[in-house]
Coordinates of C-alpha atoms and ligand atoms in Angstrom, one line a residue:
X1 CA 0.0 0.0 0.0
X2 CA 1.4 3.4 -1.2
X3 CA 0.5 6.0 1.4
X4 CA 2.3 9.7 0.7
X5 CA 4.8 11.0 3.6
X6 CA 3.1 13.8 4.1
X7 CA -0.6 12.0 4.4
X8 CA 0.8 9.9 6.7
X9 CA 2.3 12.1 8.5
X10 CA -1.3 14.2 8.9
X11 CA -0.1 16.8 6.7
X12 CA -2.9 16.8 4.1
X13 CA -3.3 20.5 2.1
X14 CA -6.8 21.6 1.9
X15 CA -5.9 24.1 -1.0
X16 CA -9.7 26.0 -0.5
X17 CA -7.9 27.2 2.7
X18 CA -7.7 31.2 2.5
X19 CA -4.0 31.8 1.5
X20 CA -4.5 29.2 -1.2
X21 CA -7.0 31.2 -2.7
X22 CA -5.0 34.5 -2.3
X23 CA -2.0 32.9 -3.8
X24 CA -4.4 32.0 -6.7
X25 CA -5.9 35.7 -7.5
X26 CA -9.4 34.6 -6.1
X27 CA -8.8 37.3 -3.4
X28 CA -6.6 40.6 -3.4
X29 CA -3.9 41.2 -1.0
X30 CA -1.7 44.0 0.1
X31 CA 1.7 42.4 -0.9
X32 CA 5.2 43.2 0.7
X33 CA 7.3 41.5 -1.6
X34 CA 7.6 38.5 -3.7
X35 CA 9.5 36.0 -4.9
X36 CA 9.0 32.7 -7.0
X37 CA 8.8 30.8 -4.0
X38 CA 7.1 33.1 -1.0
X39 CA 5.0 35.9 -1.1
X40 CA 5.1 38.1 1.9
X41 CA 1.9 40.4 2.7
X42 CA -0.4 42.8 5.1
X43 CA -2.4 40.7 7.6
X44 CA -5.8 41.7 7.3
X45 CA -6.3 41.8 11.1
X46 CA -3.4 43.6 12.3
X47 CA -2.1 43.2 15.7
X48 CA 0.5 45.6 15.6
X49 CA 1.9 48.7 14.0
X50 CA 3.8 46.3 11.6
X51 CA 2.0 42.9 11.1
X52 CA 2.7 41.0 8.0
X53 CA 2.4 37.3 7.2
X54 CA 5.0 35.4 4.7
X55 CA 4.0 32.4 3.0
X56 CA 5.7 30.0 0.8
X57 CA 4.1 29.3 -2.2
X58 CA 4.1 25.7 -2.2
X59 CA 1.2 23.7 -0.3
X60 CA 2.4 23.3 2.7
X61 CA 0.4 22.9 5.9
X62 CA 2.5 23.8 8.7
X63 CA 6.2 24.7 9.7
X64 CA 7.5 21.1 10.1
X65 CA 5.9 20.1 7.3
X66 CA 7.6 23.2 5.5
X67 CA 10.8 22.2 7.4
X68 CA 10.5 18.4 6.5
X69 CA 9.3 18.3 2.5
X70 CA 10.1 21.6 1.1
X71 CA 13.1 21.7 -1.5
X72 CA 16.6 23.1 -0.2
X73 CA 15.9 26.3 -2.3
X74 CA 12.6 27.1 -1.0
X75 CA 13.5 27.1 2.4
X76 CA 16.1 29.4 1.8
X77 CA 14.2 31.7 -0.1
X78 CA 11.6 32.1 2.6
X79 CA 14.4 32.9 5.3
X80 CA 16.3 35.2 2.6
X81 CA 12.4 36.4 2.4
X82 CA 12.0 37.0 6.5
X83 CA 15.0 38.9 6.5
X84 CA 14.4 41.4 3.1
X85 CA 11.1 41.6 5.0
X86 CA 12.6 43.1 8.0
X87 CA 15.0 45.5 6.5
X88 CA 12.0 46.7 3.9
X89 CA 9.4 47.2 7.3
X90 CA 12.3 48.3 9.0
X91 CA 12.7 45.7 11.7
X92 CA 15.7 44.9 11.5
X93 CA 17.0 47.5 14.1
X94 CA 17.8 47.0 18.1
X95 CA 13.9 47.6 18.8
X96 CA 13.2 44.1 16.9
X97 CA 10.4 42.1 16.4
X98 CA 8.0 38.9 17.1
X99 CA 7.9 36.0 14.6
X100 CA 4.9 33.9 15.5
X101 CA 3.9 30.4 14.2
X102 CA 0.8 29.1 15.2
X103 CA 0.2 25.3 14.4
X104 CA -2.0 22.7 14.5
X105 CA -5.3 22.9 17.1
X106 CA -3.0 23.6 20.7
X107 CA -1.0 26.6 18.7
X108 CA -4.6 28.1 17.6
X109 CA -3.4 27.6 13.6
X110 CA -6.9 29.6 11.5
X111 CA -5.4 28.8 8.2
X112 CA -3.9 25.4 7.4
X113 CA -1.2 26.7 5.1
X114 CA 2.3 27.6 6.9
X115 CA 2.7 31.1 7.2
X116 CA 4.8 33.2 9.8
X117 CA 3.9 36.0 11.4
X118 CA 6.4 39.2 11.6
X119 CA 4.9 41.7 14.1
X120 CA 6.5 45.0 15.3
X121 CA 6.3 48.7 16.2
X122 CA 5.8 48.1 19.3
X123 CA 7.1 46.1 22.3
X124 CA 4.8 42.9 22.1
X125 CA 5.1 41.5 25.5
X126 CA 5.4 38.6 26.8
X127 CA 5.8 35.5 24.4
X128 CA 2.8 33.0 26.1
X129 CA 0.2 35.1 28.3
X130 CA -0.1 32.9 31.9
X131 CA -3.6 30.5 31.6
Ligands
LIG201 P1 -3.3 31.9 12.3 O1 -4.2 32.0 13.5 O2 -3.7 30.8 11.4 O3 -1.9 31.8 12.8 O4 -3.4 33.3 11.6 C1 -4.1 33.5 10.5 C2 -4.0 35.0 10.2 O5 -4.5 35.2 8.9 C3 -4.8 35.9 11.1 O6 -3.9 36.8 11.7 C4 -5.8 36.6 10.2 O7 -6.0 37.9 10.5 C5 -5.1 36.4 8.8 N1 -6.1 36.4 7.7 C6 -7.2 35.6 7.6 N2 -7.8 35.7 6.4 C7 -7.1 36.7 5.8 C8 -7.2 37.3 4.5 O8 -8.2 37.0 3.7 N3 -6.3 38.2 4.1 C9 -5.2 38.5 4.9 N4 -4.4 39.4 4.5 N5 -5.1 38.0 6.2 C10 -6.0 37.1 6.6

């Protein structure tokens, strides 16, 4: 029986998810920058002064499904990405940032399609709020 890695690993794409549809044209963005691998752009609830989201383009579902399957070169193109990002927003100074990845159901994931958060402007507190 032939079962793909990433099925059995629970890493199947649901490509009706949001960011596959804005990576298709079927809804408008306010983009950052691009590249042919990862598109970076405005997150449409902004938390913070800066709040940005970058994506790869590839259907991925989460980051260590990103980290496990992705080819060499598109995992360094969305790092090289993160880090144009920050110069461009202008985050790459002392004050810094926060780079958030929510996954799965415990990290409160909306959209199953890996995508980093880069917020700043701000200090952002602490990284986990006591429950
Ligand atoms: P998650 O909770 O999955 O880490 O975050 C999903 C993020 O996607 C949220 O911050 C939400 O505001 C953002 N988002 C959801 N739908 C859209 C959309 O249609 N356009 C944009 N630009 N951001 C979206």
């Amino acid at each position: 029986l032939l079962i793909e890695k990433g099925v059995a690993m629970g890493w199947t794409y649901d490509p009706t998810n949001i960011f596959a549809r804005i990576l298709r044209g079927e809804i408008p963005n306010r983009t950052v920058m691009e590249t042919p691998h990862t598109l970076v752009f405005h997150d449409i609830r902004a938390q913070a002064p800066v709040h940005v989201l970058v994506i790869p383009k590839g259907a991925y579902v989460s980051l260590d499904h990103f980290a496990a399957e992705a080819p060499e070169a598109e995992i360094v193109d969305f790092h090289r990405t993160v880090a144009k990002t920050c110069a461009i927003l202008g985050l790459s100074g002392a004050d810094g940032f926060r780079a958030i990845c929510n996954t799965g159901e415990h990290g409160h994931q909306e959209v199953p399609h890996y995508h980093l958060h880069i917020l700043g402007g701000r200090p952002m507190g602490r990284m986990v709020e006591p429950v």
